[in-house]
Amino acid sequence: MSFTKIFADKMNNTKFIWKQINELCSFRKNTKNSTVISNLTVNGKVIEDKLNISNAINLFFSEIGAELSKKIALDSNINNYRNYIGNPQVNSCFLDIITENEIFNIIRSMKSKNSSGPDNLPFSIYANHSDLLCGPLCYLFNLSLDSGVVPNCLKIAKIIPIYKKGEKDLPTNYRPISLLSSISKIFEKIIAKRMKSFLEKKNILYNYQFGFRQNHSTSLALMEVIDSCYNKLDEGLFVAGIYFDVQKAFDSVNHDILLDKLYHYGFRGKLHKWLSSYLQDRLQFTCLNNTLSDVHSIKCGVPQGSVLGPLLFILFVNDLPNAVQESNIKLFADDTNVFVFADNLNLLEVKANMCVSKMECWFKSNLLSVNVSKTCYTLFQCKKNSSNSRH
């Protein structure tokens, strides 16, 4: 009865419900040990030394996106990514001068955690002394924006590998989470807030992109999908849902393509120069088994765990729906779901294959790799139209 009351009181709070489920089922009881790797298999060779393990997985995280993109680039039949992005945004995003009060409010809005990035300075220092630090930070942030240069010390990431699933000795079964310096987080929040304001004002983002957006959520995405499918089924149509899995999506974002798209969407001038500096010459090291790896450079991708990374990613895939305008696409960051419909299964199969082919062209044009083994589909149909399934 106590569990019933707990869930009944918070029935509309999805985040709270999942938190309670995780606690009750002890899904997270081994979280502290999730990044302990006793051995790692790379190219058929087993590595057991702590430093070598840390270096190997850091090298894997650093190069996997570029390696995947390089394989696609060898295909001479790929389309130009610019064929999909449409007309450029007429207006440009203008950034006002950052104020001390703005920085103070940003710091106050952030959670005061003791975890630290590569500089080993916890955010609590900034939270507890914001009245003293806002002035110097304001000067540094405005200088960085005016010059279009992001200091190199803000472009170093401390990587924590998070286990996903599968064999624990394989690097591909871990997700890299970037821990950045607190100063970088504060700065990125200010930039992201202004970029989002411009995107909303100009209605640039795809309507059915539900990831990393205010007033959008998994619940809304699910309701939209269900409502859309039911409407088609009520019309007597068959519906096929195709779910694409993109390999190392965040790690594979090509910087040149991303910067071109950012300019296209109105992020020009000093802001574009700043974003270019933000992406270039990034470095990372991995903390694993209480051992720090060597530092390695990043040539591809956006930082997972950063503030700007998710926003840059959804802008990178914002033109994906233009590849199949006749189909119903729902996006949640790198999760891409496409729904096609027809009045019989033969036609549905033809439309689905055509849709997959067009989507594949877009992914290749943007140097992203689809994991075929994890890409799947679902057929939706009502009993009343099952008898006419092959007509």
mmCIF file of N, CA, C and O in Angstrom, residues 28-125:
data_model
loop_
_atom_site.group_PDB
_atom_site.id
_atom_site.type_symbol
_atom_site.label_atom_id
_atom_site.label_comp_id
_atom_site.label_asym_id
_atom_site.label_seq_id
_atom_site.Cartn_x
_atom_site.Cartn_y
_atom_site.Cartn_z
ATOM 1 N N ARG A 28 20.689 0.862 -9.725
ATOM 2 C CA ARG A 28 21.903 1.668 -9.704
ATOM 3 C C ARG A 28 22.830 1.320 -8.540
ATOM 4 O O ARG A 28 23.675 2.099 -8.161
ATOM 5 N N LYS A 29 22.657 0.165 -7.987
ATOM 6 C CA LYS A 29 23.441 -0.176 -6.801
ATOM 7 C C LYS A 29 24.932 -0.313 -7.103
ATOM 8 O O LYS A 29 25.761 -0.173 -6.215
ATOM 9 N N ASN A 30 25.286 -0.577 -8.367
ATOM 10 C CA ASN A 30 26.691 -0.740 -8.721
ATOM 11 C C ASN A 30 27.243 0.447 -9.488
ATOM 12 O O ASN A 30 28.247 0.332 -10.181
ATOM 13 N N THR A 31 26.598 1.596 -9.371
ATOM 14 C CA THR A 31 27.013 2.772 -10.132
ATOM 15 C C THR A 31 28.458 3.150 -9.844
ATOM 16 O O THR A 31 29.211 3.510 -10.741
ATOM 17 N N LYS A 32 28.877 3.061 -8.569
ATOM 18 C CA LYS A 32 30.224 3.477 -8.207
ATOM 19 C C LYS A 32 31.282 2.610 -8.871
ATOM 20 O O LYS A 32 32.418 3.025 -9.049
ATOM 21 N N ASN A 33 30.914 1.379 -9.207
ATOM 22 C CA ASN A 33 31.878 0.475 -9.821
ATOM 23 C C ASN A 33 31.712 0.382 -11.335
ATOM 24 O O ASN A 33 32.333 -0.447 -11.974
ATOM 25 N N SER A 34 30.869 1.229 -11.902
ATOM 26 C CA SER A 34 30.544 1.109 -13.321
ATOM 27 C C SER A 34 31.712 1.441 -14.230
ATOM 28 O O SER A 34 31.742 1.039 -15.375
ATOM 29 N N THR A 35 32.701 2.199 -13.711
ATOM 30 C CA THR A 35 33.832 2.572 -14.552
ATOM 31 C C THR A 35 35.108 1.842 -14.155
ATOM 32 O O THR A 35 36.209 2.297 -14.432
ATOM 33 N N VAL A 36 34.977 0.710 -13.468
ATOM 34 C CA VAL A 36 36.135 -0.125 -13.154
ATOM 35 C C VAL A 36 36.246 -1.199 -14.227
ATOM 36 O O VAL A 36 35.345 -2.006 -14.406
ATOM 37 N N ILE A 37 37.342 -1.171 -14.977
ATOM 38 C CA ILE A 37 37.560 -2.142 -16.040
ATOM 39 C C ILE A 37 38.854 -2.894 -15.742
ATOM 40 O O ILE A 37 39.937 -2.315 -15.748
ATOM 41 N N SER A 38 38.731 -4.176 -15.462
ATOM 42 C CA SER A 38 39.909 -4.969 -15.092
ATOM 43 C C SER A 38 40.745 -5.350 -16.301
ATOM 44 O O SER A 38 41.962 -5.542 -16.199
ATOM 45 N N ASN A 39 40.091 -5.477 -17.466
ATOM 46 C CA ASN A 39 40.833 -5.766 -18.701
ATOM 47 C C ASN A 39 40.059 -5.241 -19.897
ATOM 48 O O ASN A 39 38.831 -5.074 -19.838
ATOM 49 N N LEU A 40 40.773 -4.969 -20.963
ATOM 50 C CA LEU A 40 40.180 -4.386 -22.164
ATOM 51 C C LEU A 40 40.726 -5.116 -23.379
ATOM 52 O O LEU A 40 41.935 -5.393 -23.459
ATOM 53 N N THR A 41 39.836 -5.427 -24.309
ATOM 54 C CA THR A 41 40.257 -6.112 -25.530
ATOM 55 C C THR A 41 40.251 -5.133 -26.695
ATOM 56 O O THR A 41 39.207 -4.586 -27.055
ATOM 57 N N VAL A 42 41.418 -4.899 -27.276
ATOM 58 C CA VAL A 42 41.569 -3.971 -28.397
ATOM 59 C C VAL A 42 42.309 -4.686 -29.521
ATOM 60 O O VAL A 42 43.431 -5.162 -29.334
ATOM 61 N N ASN A 43 41.646 -4.768 -30.682
ATOM 62 C CA ASN A 43 42.239 -5.450 -31.852
ATOM 63 C C ASN A 43 42.684 -6.880 -31.515
ATOM 64 O O ASN A 43 43.752 -7.343 -31.958
ATOM 65 N N GLY A 44 41.868 -7.561 -30.711
ATOM 66 C CA GLY A 44 42.160 -8.950 -30.360
ATOM 67 C C GLY A 44 43.187 -9.119 -29.269
ATOM 68 O O GLY A 44 43.472 -10.248 -28.846
ATOM 69 N N LYS A 45 43.751 -8.026 -28.770
ATOM 70 C CA LYS A 45 44.770 -8.093 -27.730
ATOM 71 C C LYS A 45 44.165 -7.683 -26.391
ATOM 72 O O LYS A 45 43.491 -6.663 -26.294
ATOM 73 N N VAL A 46 44.433 -8.472 -25.349
ATOM 74 C CA VAL A 46 43.898 -8.193 -24.022
ATOM 75 C C VAL A 46 44.886 -7.306 -23.253
ATOM 76 O O VAL A 46 46.073 -7.623 -23.146
ATOM 77 N N ILE A 47 44.362 -6.190 -22.727
ATOM 78 C CA ILE A 47 45.173 -5.242 -21.962
ATOM 79 C C ILE A 47 44.737 -5.296 -20.508
ATOM 80 O O ILE A 47 43.543 -5.232 -20.207
ATOM 81 N N GLU A 48 45.697 -5.403 -19.588
ATOM 82 C CA GLU A 48 45.376 -5.518 -18.168
ATOM 83 C C GLU A 48 45.998 -4.421 -17.320
ATOM 84 O O GLU A 48 45.530 -4.144 -16.218
ATOM 85 N N ASP A 49 47.055 -3.781 -17.787
ATOM 86 C CA ASP A 49 47.685 -2.701 -17.044
ATOM 87 C C ASP A 49 46.754 -1.486 -16.976
ATOM 88 O O ASP A 49 46.164 -1.078 -17.986
ATOM 89 N N LYS A 50 46.609 -0.887 -15.793
ATOM 90 C CA LYS A 50 45.658 0.212 -15.595
ATOM 91 C C LYS A 50 45.910 1.400 -16.520
ATOM 92 O O LYS A 50 44.991 1.943 -17.126
ATOM 93 N N LEU A 51 47.164 1.819 -16.612
ATOM 94 C CA LEU A 51 47.487 2.970 -17.455
ATOM 95 C C LEU A 51 47.238 2.662 -18.918
ATOM 96 O O LEU A 51 46.686 3.488 -19.656
ATOM 97 N N ASN A 52 47.604 1.471 -19.349
ATOM 98 C CA ASN A 52 47.388 1.086 -20.744
ATOM 99 C C ASN A 52 45.900 0.980 -21.072
ATOM 100 O O ASN A 52 45.474 1.325 -22.183
ATOM 101 N N ILE A 53 45.111 0.506 -20.101
ATOM 102 C CA ILE A 53 43.657 0.436 -20.297
ATOM 103 C C ILE A 53 43.089 1.841 -20.468
ATOM 104 O O ILE A 53 42.301 2.116 -21.372
ATOM 105 N N SER A 54 43.497 2.749 -19.583
ATOM 106 C CA SER A 54 43.010 4.130 -19.636
ATOM 107 C C SER A 54 43.411 4.809 -20.935
ATOM 108 O O SER A 54 42.609 5.499 -21.572
ATOM 109 N N ASN A 55 44.659 4.582 -21.378
ATOM 110 C CA ASN A 55 45.125 5.166 -22.635
ATOM 111 C C ASN A 55 44.386 4.581 -23.831
ATOM 112 O O ASN A 55 44.036 5.293 -24.774
ATOM 113 N N ALA A 56 44.140 3.285 -23.799
ATOM 114 C CA ALA A 56 43.486 2.610 -24.927
ATOM 115 C C ALA A 56 42.054 3.079 -25.111
ATOM 116 O O ALA A 56 41.618 3.352 -26.234
ATOM 117 N N ILE A 57 41.318 3.200 -24.013
ATOM 118 C CA ILE A 57 39.914 3.616 -24.151
ATOM 119 C C ILE A 57 39.816 5.102 -24.487
ATOM 120 O O ILE A 57 38.909 5.528 -25.201
ATOM 121 N N ASN A 58 40.786 5.905 -24.019
ATOM 122 C CA ASN A 58 40.800 7.321 -24.390
ATOM 123 C C ASN A 58 41.091 7.485 -25.879
ATOM 124 O O ASN A 58 40.471 8.307 -26.557
ATOM 125 N N LEU A 59 42.017 6.694 -26.388
ATOM 126 C CA LEU A 59 42.340 6.726 -27.817
ATOM 127 C C LEU A 59 41.131 6.294 -28.646
ATOM 128 O O LEU A 59 40.839 6.879 -29.687
ATOM 129 N N PHE A 60 40.418 5.287 -28.152
ATOM 130 C CA PHE A 60 39.224 4.813 -28.856
ATOM 131 C C PHE A 60 38.167 5.908 -28.920
ATOM 132 O O PHE A 60 37.616 6.197 -29.977
ATOM 133 N N PHE A 61 37.886 6.551 -27.779
ATOM 134 C CA PHE A 61 36.903 7.633 -27.740
ATOM 135 C C PHE A 61 37.321 8.799 -28.634
ATOM 136 O O PHE A 61 36.481 9.451 -29.267
ATOM 137 N N SER A 62 38.609 9.065 -28.696
ATOM 138 C CA SER A 62 39.110 10.209 -29.455
ATOM 139 C C SER A 62 39.001 10.009 -30.955
ATOM 140 O O SER A 62 38.802 10.969 -31.698
ATOM 141 N N GLU A 63 39.113 8.765 -31.401
ATOM 142 C CA GLU A 63 39.240 8.517 -32.839
ATOM 143 C C GLU A 63 38.047 7.813 -33.476
ATOM 144 O O GLU A 63 37.938 7.797 -34.703
ATOM 145 N N ILE A 64 37.149 7.242 -32.680
ATOM 146 C CA ILE A 64 36.080 6.424 -33.253
ATOM 147 C C ILE A 64 35.186 7.197 -34.216
ATOM 148 O O ILE A 64 34.848 6.720 -35.296
ATOM 149 N N GLY A 65 34.821 8.431 -33.853
ATOM 150 C CA GLY A 65 33.951 9.224 -34.727
ATOM 151 C C GLY A 65 34.613 9.544 -36.043
ATOM 152 O O GLY A 65 34.003 9.401 -37.120
ATOM 153 N N ALA A 66 35.870 9.970 -35.994
ATOM 154 C CA ALA A 66 36.605 10.306 -37.215
ATOM 155 C C ALA A 66 36.817 9.079 -38.087
ATOM 156 O O ALA A 66 36.754 9.167 -39.322
ATOM 157 N N GLU A 67 37.049 7.919 -37.462
ATOM 158 C CA GLU A 67 37.253 6.685 -38.225
ATOM 159 C C GLU A 67 35.984 6.279 -38.966
ATOM 160 O O GLU A 67 36.033 5.867 -40.127
ATOM 161 N N LEU A 68 34.846 6.382 -38.297
ATOM 162 C CA LEU A 68 33.578 6.042 -38.941
ATOM 163 C C LEU A 68 33.289 6.983 -40.108
ATOM 164 O O LEU A 68 32.857 6.557 -41.182
ATOM 165 N N SER A 69 33.539 8.288 -39.898
ATOM 166 C CA SER A 69 33.298 9.279 -40.953
ATOM 167 C C SER A 69 34.222 9.061 -42.140
ATOM 168 O O SER A 69 33.827 9.236 -43.296
ATOM 169 N N LYS A 70 35.457 8.673 -41.856
ATOM 170 C CA LYS A 70 36.437 8.468 -42.918
ATOM 171 C C LYS A 70 36.007 7.336 -43.860
ATOM 172 O O LYS A 70 36.174 7.416 -45.071
ATOM 173 N N LYS A 71 35.424 6.286 -43.286
ATOM 174 C CA LYS A 71 34.965 5.164 -44.105
ATOM 175 C C LYS A 71 33.849 5.595 -45.051
ATOM 176 O O LYS A 71 33.791 5.179 -46.209
ATOM 177 N N ILE A 72 32.941 6.445 -44.550
ATOM 178 C CA ILE A 72 31.837 6.913 -45.389
ATOM 179 C C ILE A 72 32.342 7.839 -46.476
ATOM 180 O O ILE A 72 31.885 7.791 -47.627
ATOM 181 N N ALA A 73 33.299 8.689 -46.146
ATOM 182 C CA ALA A 73 33.832 9.670 -47.099
ATOM 183 C C ALA A 73 34.470 9.007 -48.312
ATOM 184 O O ALA A 73 34.606 9.633 -49.369
ATOM 185 N N LEU A 74 34.869 7.737 -48.176
ATOM 186 C CA LEU A 74 35.473 7.017 -49.291
ATOM 187 C C LEU A 74 34.458 6.654 -50.364
ATOM 188 O O LEU A 74 34.823 6.330 -51.491
ATOM 189 N N ASP A 75 33.163 6.723 -50.018
ATOM 190 C CA ASP A 75 32.093 6.415 -50.969
ATOM 191 C C ASP A 75 31.920 7.596 -51.917
ATOM 192 O O ASP A 75 31.562 8.700 -51.510
ATOM 193 N N SER A 76 32.150 7.378 -53.194
ATOM 194 C CA SER A 76 32.096 8.456 -54.189
ATOM 195 C C SER A 76 30.673 8.807 -54.608
ATOM 196 O O SER A 76 30.453 9.782 -55.331
ATOM 197 N N ASN A 77 29.703 8.022 -54.147
ATOM 198 C CA ASN A 77 28.315 8.234 -54.587
ATOM 199 C C ASN A 77 27.467 9.030 -53.600
ATOM 200 O O ASN A 77 26.264 9.184 -53.804
ATOM 201 N N ILE A 78 28.069 9.572 -52.544
ATOM 202 C CA ILE A 78 27.269 10.296 -51.554
ATOM 203 C C ILE A 78 26.885 11.687 -52.061
ATOM 204 O O ILE A 78 27.634 12.322 -52.811
ATOM 205 N N ASN A 79 25.711 12.136 -51.652
ATOM 206 C CA ASN A 79 25.224 13.458 -52.043
ATOM 207 C C ASN A 79 25.908 14.547 -51.218
ATOM 208 O O ASN A 79 26.496 14.273 -50.174
ATOM 209 N N ASN A 80 25.777 15.768 -51.690
ATOM 210 C CA ASN A 80 26.273 16.906 -50.927
ATOM 211 C C ASN A 80 25.265 17.219 -49.814
ATOM 212 O O ASN A 80 24.061 17.333 -50.069
ATOM 213 N N TYR A 81 25.732 17.362 -48.590
ATOM 214 C CA TYR A 81 24.834 17.618 -47.459
ATOM 215 C C TYR A 81 24.035 18.905 -47.638
ATOM 216 O O TYR A 81 22.932 19.055 -47.100
ATOM 217 N N ARG A 82 24.546 19.833 -48.447
ATOM 218 C CA ARG A 82 23.860 21.112 -48.643
ATOM 219 C C ARG A 82 22.584 20.956 -49.474
ATOM 220 O O ARG A 82 21.762 21.878 -49.517
ATOM 221 N N ASN A 83 22.405 19.821 -50.108
ATOM 222 C CA ASN A 83 21.177 19.581 -50.881
ATOM 223 C C ASN A 83 19.941 19.509 -49.982
ATOM 224 O O ASN A 83 18.811 19.629 -50.462
ATOM 225 N N TYR A 84 20.158 19.319 -48.673
ATOM 226 C CA TYR A 84 19.038 19.099 -47.759
ATOM 227 C C TYR A 84 18.709 20.292 -46.864
ATOM 228 O O TYR A 84 17.632 20.312 -46.259
ATOM 229 N N ILE A 85 19.584 21.268 -46.764
ATOM 230 C CA ILE A 85 19.411 22.270 -45.709
ATOM 231 C C ILE A 85 18.473 23.420 -46.073
ATOM 232 O O ILE A 85 18.107 24.215 -45.209
ATOM 233 N N GLY A 86 18.062 23.529 -47.323
ATOM 234 C CA GLY A 86 17.068 24.535 -47.695
ATOM 235 C C GLY A 86 17.624 25.948 -47.732
ATOM 236 O O GLY A 86 18.837 26.170 -47.828
ATOM 237 N N ASN A 87 16.721 26.920 -47.648
ATOM 238 C CA ASN A 87 17.113 28.328 -47.735
ATOM 239 C C ASN A 87 17.738 28.802 -46.427
ATOM 240 O O ASN A 87 17.291 28.421 -45.347
ATOM 241 N N PRO A 88 18.746 29.662 -46.514
ATOM 242 C CA PRO A 88 19.411 30.146 -45.298
ATOM 243 C C PRO A 88 18.543 31.110 -44.507
ATOM 244 O O PRO A 88 17.649 31.764 -45.055
ATOM 245 N N GLN A 89 18.789 31.186 -43.220
ATOM 246 C CA GLN A 89 18.114 32.140 -42.354
ATOM 247 C C GLN A 89 18.582 33.552 -42.717
ATOM 248 O O GLN A 89 19.780 33.822 -42.800
ATOM 249 N N VAL A 90 17.610 34.437 -42.950
ATOM 250 C CA VAL A 90 17.937 35.805 -43.369
ATOM 251 C C VAL A 90 18.607 36.576 -42.242
ATOM 252 O O VAL A 90 19.605 37.282 -42.453
ATOM 253 N N ASN A 91 18.072 36.460 -41.045
ATOM 254 C CA ASN A 91 18.595 37.209 -39.899
ATOM 255 C C ASN A 91 19.767 36.487 -39.244
ATOM 256 O O ASN A 91 19.916 35.277 -39.378
ATOM 257 N N SER A 92 20.584 37.250 -38.535
ATOM 258 C CA SER A 92 21.714 36.682 -37.803
ATOM 259 C C SER A 92 21.514 36.875 -36.309
ATOM 260 O O SER A 92 20.880 37.843 -35.875
ATOM 261 N N CYS A 93 22.041 35.938 -35.539
ATOM 262 C CA CYS A 93 21.938 36.010 -34.086
ATOM 263 C C CYS A 93 22.940 37.040 -33.561
ATOM 264 O O CYS A 93 24.133 36.967 -33.862
ATOM 265 N N PHE A 94 22.445 38.000 -32.805
ATOM 266 C CA PHE A 94 23.299 39.038 -32.238
ATOM 267 C C PHE A 94 23.395 38.829 -30.736
ATOM 268 O O PHE A 94 22.380 38.671 -30.051
ATOM 269 N N LEU A 95 24.626 38.799 -30.229
ATOM 270 C CA LEU A 95 24.837 38.591 -28.803
ATOM 271 C C LEU A 95 25.105 39.906 -28.092
ATOM 272 O O LEU A 95 26.050 40.625 -28.427
ATOM 273 N N ASP A 96 24.266 40.230 -27.117
ATOM 274 C CA ASP A 96 24.503 41.410 -26.295
ATOM 275 C C ASP A 96 25.692 41.174 -25.377
ATOM 276 O O ASP A 96 26.126 40.031 -25.158
ATOM 277 N N ILE A 97 26.207 42.243 -24.809
ATOM 278 C CA ILE A 97 27.298 42.147 -23.851
ATOM 279 C C ILE A 97 26.824 41.376 -22.617
ATOM 280 O O ILE A 97 25.710 41.592 -22.125
ATOM 281 N N ILE A 98 27.648 40.476 -22.136
ATOM 282 C CA ILE A 98 27.330 39.696 -20.944
ATOM 283 C C ILE A 98 27.496 40.582 -19.708
ATOM 284 O O ILE A 98 28.475 41.323 -19.594
ATOM 285 N N THR A 99 26.554 40.508 -18.795
ATOM 286 C CA THR A 99 26.596 41.338 -17.587
ATOM 287 C C THR A 99 26.919 40.494 -16.356
ATOM 288 O O THR A 99 26.715 39.271 -16.353
ATOM 289 N N GLU A 100 27.392 41.156 -15.317
ATOM 290 C CA GLU A 100 27.696 40.476 -14.054
ATOM 291 C C GLU A 100 26.435 39.865 -13.448
ATOM 292 O O GLU A 100 26.462 38.757 -12.895
ATOM 293 N N ASN A 101 25.335 40.580 -13.553
ATOM 294 C CA ASN A 101 24.082 40.084 -12.995
ATOM 295 C C ASN A 101 23.624 38.819 -13.711
ATOM 296 O O ASN A 101 23.093 37.892 -13.090
ATOM 297 N N GLU A 102 23.863 38.769 -15.029
ATOM 298 C CA GLU A 102 23.498 37.582 -15.807
ATOM 299 C C GLU A 102 24.314 36.377 -15.346
ATOM 300 O O GLU A 102 23.767 35.279 -15.175
ATOM 301 N N ILE A 103 25.599 36.578 -15.136
ATOM 302 C CA ILE A 103 26.461 35.490 -14.666
ATOM 303 C C ILE A 103 26.033 35.049 -13.270
ATOM 304 O O ILE A 103 25.974 33.846 -12.977
ATOM 305 N N PHE A 104 25.724 36.013 -12.409
ATOM 306 C CA PHE A 104 25.290 35.705 -11.044
ATOM 307 C C PHE A 104 24.037 34.829 -11.066
ATOM 308 O O PHE A 104 23.949 33.831 -10.335
ATOM 309 N N ASN A 105 23.061 35.177 -11.907
ATOM 310 C CA ASN A 105 21.813 34.409 -11.991
ATOM 311 C C ASN A 105 22.048 33.000 -12.559
ATOM 312 O O ASN A 105 21.401 32.036 -12.132
ATOM 313 N N ILE A 106 22.963 32.896 -13.519
ATOM 314 C CA ILE A 106 23.287 31.591 -14.095
ATOM 315 C C ILE A 106 23.898 30.693 -13.024
ATOM 316 O O ILE A 106 23.520 29.518 -12.873
ATOM 317 N N ILE A 107 24.835 31.223 -12.264
ATOM 318 C CA ILE A 107 25.490 30.442 -11.208
ATOM 319 C C ILE A 107 24.473 29.993 -10.170
ATOM 320 O O ILE A 107 24.475 28.845 -9.718
ATOM 321 N N ARG A 108 23.575 30.904 -9.796
ATOM 322 C CA ARG A 108 22.556 30.578 -8.791
ATOM 323 C C ARG A 108 21.576 29.505 -9.291
ATOM 324 O O ARG A 108 20.998 28.759 -8.498
ATOM 325 N N SER A 109 21.396 29.433 -10.595
ATOM 326 C CA SER A 109 20.439 28.472 -11.154
ATOM 327 C C SER A 109 21.031 27.074 -11.298
ATOM 328 O O SER A 109 20.312 26.104 -11.499
ATOM 329 N N MET A 110 22.354 26.970 -11.193
ATOM 330 C CA MET A 110 23.025 25.686 -11.373
ATOM 331 C C MET A 110 23.172 24.956 -10.042
ATOM 332 O O MET A 110 23.284 25.575 -8.994
ATOM 333 N N LYS A 111 23.157 23.626 -10.118
ATOM 334 C CA LYS A 111 23.300 22.814 -8.908
ATOM 335 C C LYS A 111 24.739 22.887 -8.402
ATOM 336 O O LYS A 111 25.684 22.740 -9.175
ATOM 337 N N SER A 112 24.873 23.089 -7.104
ATOM 338 C CA SER A 112 26.197 23.188 -6.500
ATOM 339 C C SER A 112 26.707 21.791 -6.162
ATOM 340 O O SER A 112 26.360 21.216 -5.133
ATOM 341 N N LYS A 113 27.526 21.233 -7.057
ATOM 342 C CA LYS A 113 28.066 19.896 -6.866
ATOM 343 C C LYS A 113 29.550 19.963 -6.506
ATOM 344 O O LYS A 113 30.233 20.916 -6.839
ATOM 345 N N ASN A 114 30.022 18.914 -5.862
ATOM 346 C CA ASN A 114 31.427 18.854 -5.482
ATOM 347 C C ASN A 114 32.290 18.190 -6.547
ATOM 348 O O ASN A 114 33.510 18.178 -6.446
ATOM 349 N N SER A 115 31.637 17.598 -7.571
ATOM 350 C CA SER A 115 32.413 16.985 -8.654
ATOM 351 C C SER A 115 33.127 18.076 -9.445
ATOM 352 O O SER A 115 32.644 19.202 -9.550
ATOM 353 N N SER A 116 34.292 17.733 -9.972
ATOM 354 C CA SER A 116 35.091 18.732 -10.668
ATOM 355 C C SER A 116 35.520 18.227 -12.036
ATOM 356 O O SER A 116 35.494 17.026 -12.312
ATOM 357 N N GLY A 117 35.927 19.156 -12.874
ATOM 358 C CA GLY A 117 36.406 18.821 -14.200
ATOM 359 C C GLY A 117 37.909 18.672 -14.211
ATOM 360 O O GLY A 117 38.529 18.354 -13.184
ATOM 361 N N PRO A 118 38.533 18.927 -15.347
ATOM 362 C CA PRO A 118 39.988 18.748 -15.459
ATOM 363 C C PRO A 118 40.799 19.693 -14.590
ATOM 364 O O PRO A 118 41.962 19.424 -14.295
ATOM 365 N N ASP A 119 40.208 20.816 -14.159
ATOM 366 C CA ASP A 119 40.946 21.764 -13.322
ATOM 367 C C ASP A 119 40.846 21.444 -11.834
ATOM 368 O O ASP A 119 41.455 22.124 -10.994
ATOM 369 N N ASN A 120 40.056 20.396 -11.497
ATOM 370 C CA ASN A 120 39.887 19.947 -10.104
ATOM 371 C C ASN A 120 39.279 21.009 -9.190
ATOM 372 O O ASN A 120 39.459 20.961 -7.967
ATOM 373 N N LEU A 121 38.565 21.974 -9.770
ATOM 374 C CA LEU A 121 37.886 22.995 -8.965
ATOM 375 C C LEU A 121 36.386 22.712 -8.972
ATOM 376 O O LEU A 121 35.734 22.834 -10.014
ATOM 377 N N PRO A 122 35.814 22.331 -7.844
ATOM 378 C CA PRO A 122 34.378 22.023 -7.804
ATOM 379 C C PRO A 122 33.534 23.276 -8.012
ATOM 380 O O PRO A 122 33.961 24.391 -7.694
ATOM 381 N N PHE A 123 32.336 23.071 -8.535
ATOM 382 C CA PHE A 123 31.445 24.197 -8.810
ATOM 383 C C PHE A 123 31.052 24.929 -7.534
ATOM 384 O O PHE A 123 30.727 26.120 -7.568
ATOM 385 N N SER A 124 31.085 24.230 -6.411
ATOM 386 C CA SER A 124 30.690 24.846 -5.136
ATOM 387 C C SER A 124 31.533 26.088 -4.826
ATOM 388 O O SER A 124 31.060 27.013 -4.162
ATOM 389 N N ILE A 125 32.768 26.127 -5.317
ATOM 390 C CA ILE A 125 33.618 27.303 -5.107
ATOM 391 C C ILE A 125 32.990 28.531 -5.762
ATOM 392 O O ILE A 125 32.930 29.616 -5.182
#
